[in-house]
PDB file of C-alpha atoms in Angstrom:
ATOM      1  CA  MET I   1     152.358 109.368 147.644  1.00 54.00           C
ATOM      2  CA  ASN I   2     152.834 109.033 143.805  1.00 53.00           C
ATOM      3  CA  ARG I   3     149.989 108.721 141.290  1.00 51.00           C
ATOM      4  CA  ARG I   4     150.207 104.853 141.213  1.00 53.00           C
ATOM      5  CA  GLY I   5     149.791 104.858 145.151  1.00 52.00           C
ATOM      6  CA  ILE I   6     146.787 107.048 144.943  1.00 51.00           C
ATOM      7  CA  ALA I   7     145.216 104.979 142.203  1.00 47.00           C
ATOM      8  CA  ALA I   8     145.729 101.941 144.103  1.00 50.00           C
ATOM      9  CA  ALA I   9     144.411 103.445 147.388  1.00 49.00           C
ATOM     10  CA  VAL I  10     141.268 104.456 145.437  1.00 44.00           C
ATOM     11  CA  ILE I  11     140.904 101.044 143.901  1.00 50.00           C
ATOM     12  CA  GLY I  12     141.500  99.431 147.235  1.00 48.00           C
ATOM     13  CA  ALA I  13     139.011 101.562 149.060  1.00 45.00           C
ATOM     14  CA  THR I  14     136.284 100.888 146.336  1.00 38.00           C
ATOM     15  CA  ALA I  15     136.759  97.293 146.651  1.00 43.00           C
ATOM     16  CA  LEU I  16     136.856  97.312 150.355  1.00 41.00           C
ATOM     17  CA  PHE I  17     133.891  99.360 151.083  1.00 45.00           C
ATOM     18  CA  GLY I  18     131.848  98.672 148.003  1.00 46.00           C
ATOM     19  CA  LEU I  19     131.745 102.236 146.975  1.00 41.00           C
ATOM     20  CA  THR I  20     129.927 102.635 143.675  1.00 40.00           C
ATOM     21  CA  MET I  21     128.225 105.478 141.589  1.00 39.00           C
ATOM     22  CA  PRO I  22     124.604 105.845 142.289  1.00 41.00           C
ATOM     23  CA  THR I  23     122.410 104.705 139.453  1.00 42.00           C
ATOM     24  CA  ALA I  24     119.411 106.562 138.034  1.00 40.00           C
ATOM     25  CA  THR I  25     115.991 104.820 138.816  1.00 43.00           C
ATOM     26  CA  ALA I  26     112.775 105.531 137.341  1.00 46.00           C
ATOM     27  CA  ALA I  27     110.329 107.345 139.645  1.00 49.00           C
ATOM     28  CA  PRO I  28     107.288 105.445 140.599  1.00 54.00           C
ATOM     29  CA  GLN I  29     104.156 106.223 138.589  1.00 59.00           C
ATOM     30  CA  ALA I  30     101.370 107.985 140.351  1.00 86.00           C
ATOM     31  CA  LEU I  31      98.169 107.393 138.340  1.00 92.00           C
ATOM     32  CA  SER I  32      94.621 107.447 139.510  1.00 95.00           C
ATOM     33  CA  CYS I  33      92.191 106.299 136.589  1.00 96.00           C
ATOM     34  CA  LYS I  34      88.491 106.014 136.061  1.00 97.00           C
ATOM     35  CA  THR I  35      86.883 104.540 133.031  1.00 97.00           C
ATOM     36  CA  SER I  36      83.490 104.626 131.167  1.00 96.00           C
ATOM     37  CA  VAL I  37      82.067 102.098 128.791  1.00 96.00           C
ATOM     38  CA  GLY I  38      79.435 102.940 126.188  1.00 93.00           C
ATOM     39  CA  SER I  39      77.933 100.783 123.448  1.00 91.00           C
ATOM     40  CA  THR I  40      80.890 100.526 121.032  1.00 91.00           C
ATOM     41  CA  GLY I  41      83.432 102.906 122.777  1.00 92.00           C
ATOM     42  CA  GLY I  42      84.302 104.499 125.933  1.00 96.00           C
ATOM     43  CA  TRP I  43      87.234 106.507 127.605  1.00 97.00           C
ATOM     44  CA  ALA I  44      89.601 106.577 130.372  1.00 97.00           C
ATOM     45  CA  GLU I  45      90.647 109.585 132.482  1.00 97.00           C
ATOM     46  CA  CYS I  46      93.855 109.434 134.676  1.00 97.00           C
ATOM     47  CA  THR I  47      95.043 112.081 137.190  1.00 96.00           C
ATOM     48  CA  GLY I  48      98.631 112.239 138.087  1.00 95.00           C
ATOM     49  CA  SER I  49     101.925 111.296 136.191  1.00 95.00           C
ATOM     50  CA  GLY I  50     102.914 108.324 134.202  1.00 96.00           C
ATOM     51  CA  THR I  51     102.777 106.632 130.760  1.00 96.00           C
ATOM     52  CA  TRP I  52      99.521 104.624 129.958  1.00 97.00           C
ATOM     53  CA  ARG I  53      97.167 103.595 127.153  1.00 97.00           C
ATOM     54  CA  VAL I  54      93.634 102.403 126.854  1.00 97.00           C
ATOM     55  CA  ARG I  55      92.639  98.925 125.867  1.00 96.00           C
ATOM     56  CA  SER I  56      89.173  98.375 124.256  1.00 96.00           C
ATOM     57  CA  VAL I  57      87.945  94.788 125.101  1.00 95.00           C
ATOM     58  CA  CYS I  58      85.630  94.171 122.199  1.00 93.00           C
ATOM     59  CA  SER I  59      82.955  91.410 122.072  1.00 91.00           C
ATOM     60  CA  PHE I  60      82.670  89.259 118.761  1.00 82.00           C
ATOM     61  CA  ALA I  61      86.273  90.341 117.819  1.00 73.00           C
ATOM     62  CA  ASP I  62      89.342  88.103 117.573  1.00 72.00           C
ATOM     63  CA  TYR I  63      91.473  90.976 119.233  1.00 85.00           C
ATOM     64  CA  ASP I  64      91.260  93.851 121.462  1.00 91.00           C
ATOM     65  CA  ARG I  65      92.062  97.482 120.341  1.00 94.00           C
ATOM     66  CA  TYR I  66      94.600  99.809 121.778  1.00 95.00           C
ATOM     67  CA  THR I  67      95.301 103.501 121.871  1.00 96.00           C
ATOM     68  CA  GLU I  68      98.856 104.929 121.589  1.00 97.00           C
ATOM     69  CA  TRP I  69     100.853 105.346 124.709  1.00 97.00           C
ATOM     70  CA  VAL I  70     100.339 108.750 126.298  1.00 96.00           C
ATOM     71  CA  THR I  71     102.813 110.243 128.936  1.00 96.00           C
ATOM     72  CA  THR I  72     100.899 112.685 131.327  1.00 94.00           C
ATOM     73  CA  ASN I  73     101.550 114.679 134.329  1.00 94.00           C
ATOM     74  CA  LYS I  74      97.971 116.157 134.804  1.00 93.00           C
ATOM     75  CA  LYS I  75      94.370 115.126 134.356  1.00 95.00           C
ATOM     76  CA  THR I  76      93.961 113.606 130.818  1.00 96.00           C
ATOM     77  CA  ARG I  77      91.156 111.878 129.096  1.00 97.00           C
ATOM     78  CA  VAL I  78      91.916 109.252 126.183  1.00 97.00           C
ATOM     79  CA  TYR I  79      89.026 107.943 124.186  1.00 97.00           C
ATOM     80  CA  ALA I  80      89.134 104.181 123.635  1.00 96.00           C
ATOM     81  CA  SER I  81      89.260 102.863 120.069  1.00 93.00           C
ATOM     82  CA  GLU I  82      85.872 101.888 118.803  1.00 93.00           C
ATOM     83  CA  CYS I  83      84.641  98.271 118.447  1.00 93.00           C
ATOM     84  CA  ASN I  84      82.794  97.001 115.547  1.00 89.00           C
ATOM     85  CA  PHE I  85      79.734  95.474 117.504  1.00 88.00           C
ATOM     86  CA  SER I  86      79.949  96.225 121.173  1.00 91.00           C
ATOM     87  CA  ILE I  87      82.470  96.910 123.844  1.00 93.00           C
ATOM     88  CA  VAL I  88      82.851  94.927 126.996  1.00 94.00           C
ATOM     89  CA  ASP I  89      85.391  96.764 129.043  1.00 95.00           C
ATOM     90  CA  VAL I  90      87.874  99.803 129.069  1.00 96.00           C
ATOM     91  CA  VAL I  91      91.050  98.863 130.681  1.00 96.00           C
ATOM     92  CA  VAL I  92      94.099 101.249 131.445  1.00 97.00           C
ATOM     93  CA  GLN I  93      97.484  99.682 131.056  1.00 96.00           C
ATOM     94  CA  VAL I  94     100.536 101.236 132.651  1.00 95.00           C
ATOM     95  CA  LYS I  95     104.004 100.976 131.120  1.00 91.00           C
TER      96      LYS I  95
END
C-alpha cells in the first residue's frame, strides 16, 4: 500500500469509527468551606483544592465587596473585605 492508500485508510477509519483525540478537561473542584461574620468584616476558610474568592455582603451600601481570586490545594483562610457600616453575610464564590 502506498502513502496515499495509508492516509486514505486512516481518514476512512477516523470517519467510520469516530476516532478523535481525547480533549483535556478541568478536574472538578473539591472545596469544603466555612464562613464567619463579624460586625464589619469576616472570613472564609476552605479546605481542598479549587479557585475561589470571598464576597462581603454589606448593609447600607450600593455594592458588595470582593477579595481577589485565590487558587488553593490545602486549608486556606481569606479575610473578607471590610464594610463601612455592617456586614450582612460572607459568601464563598467558586470559579
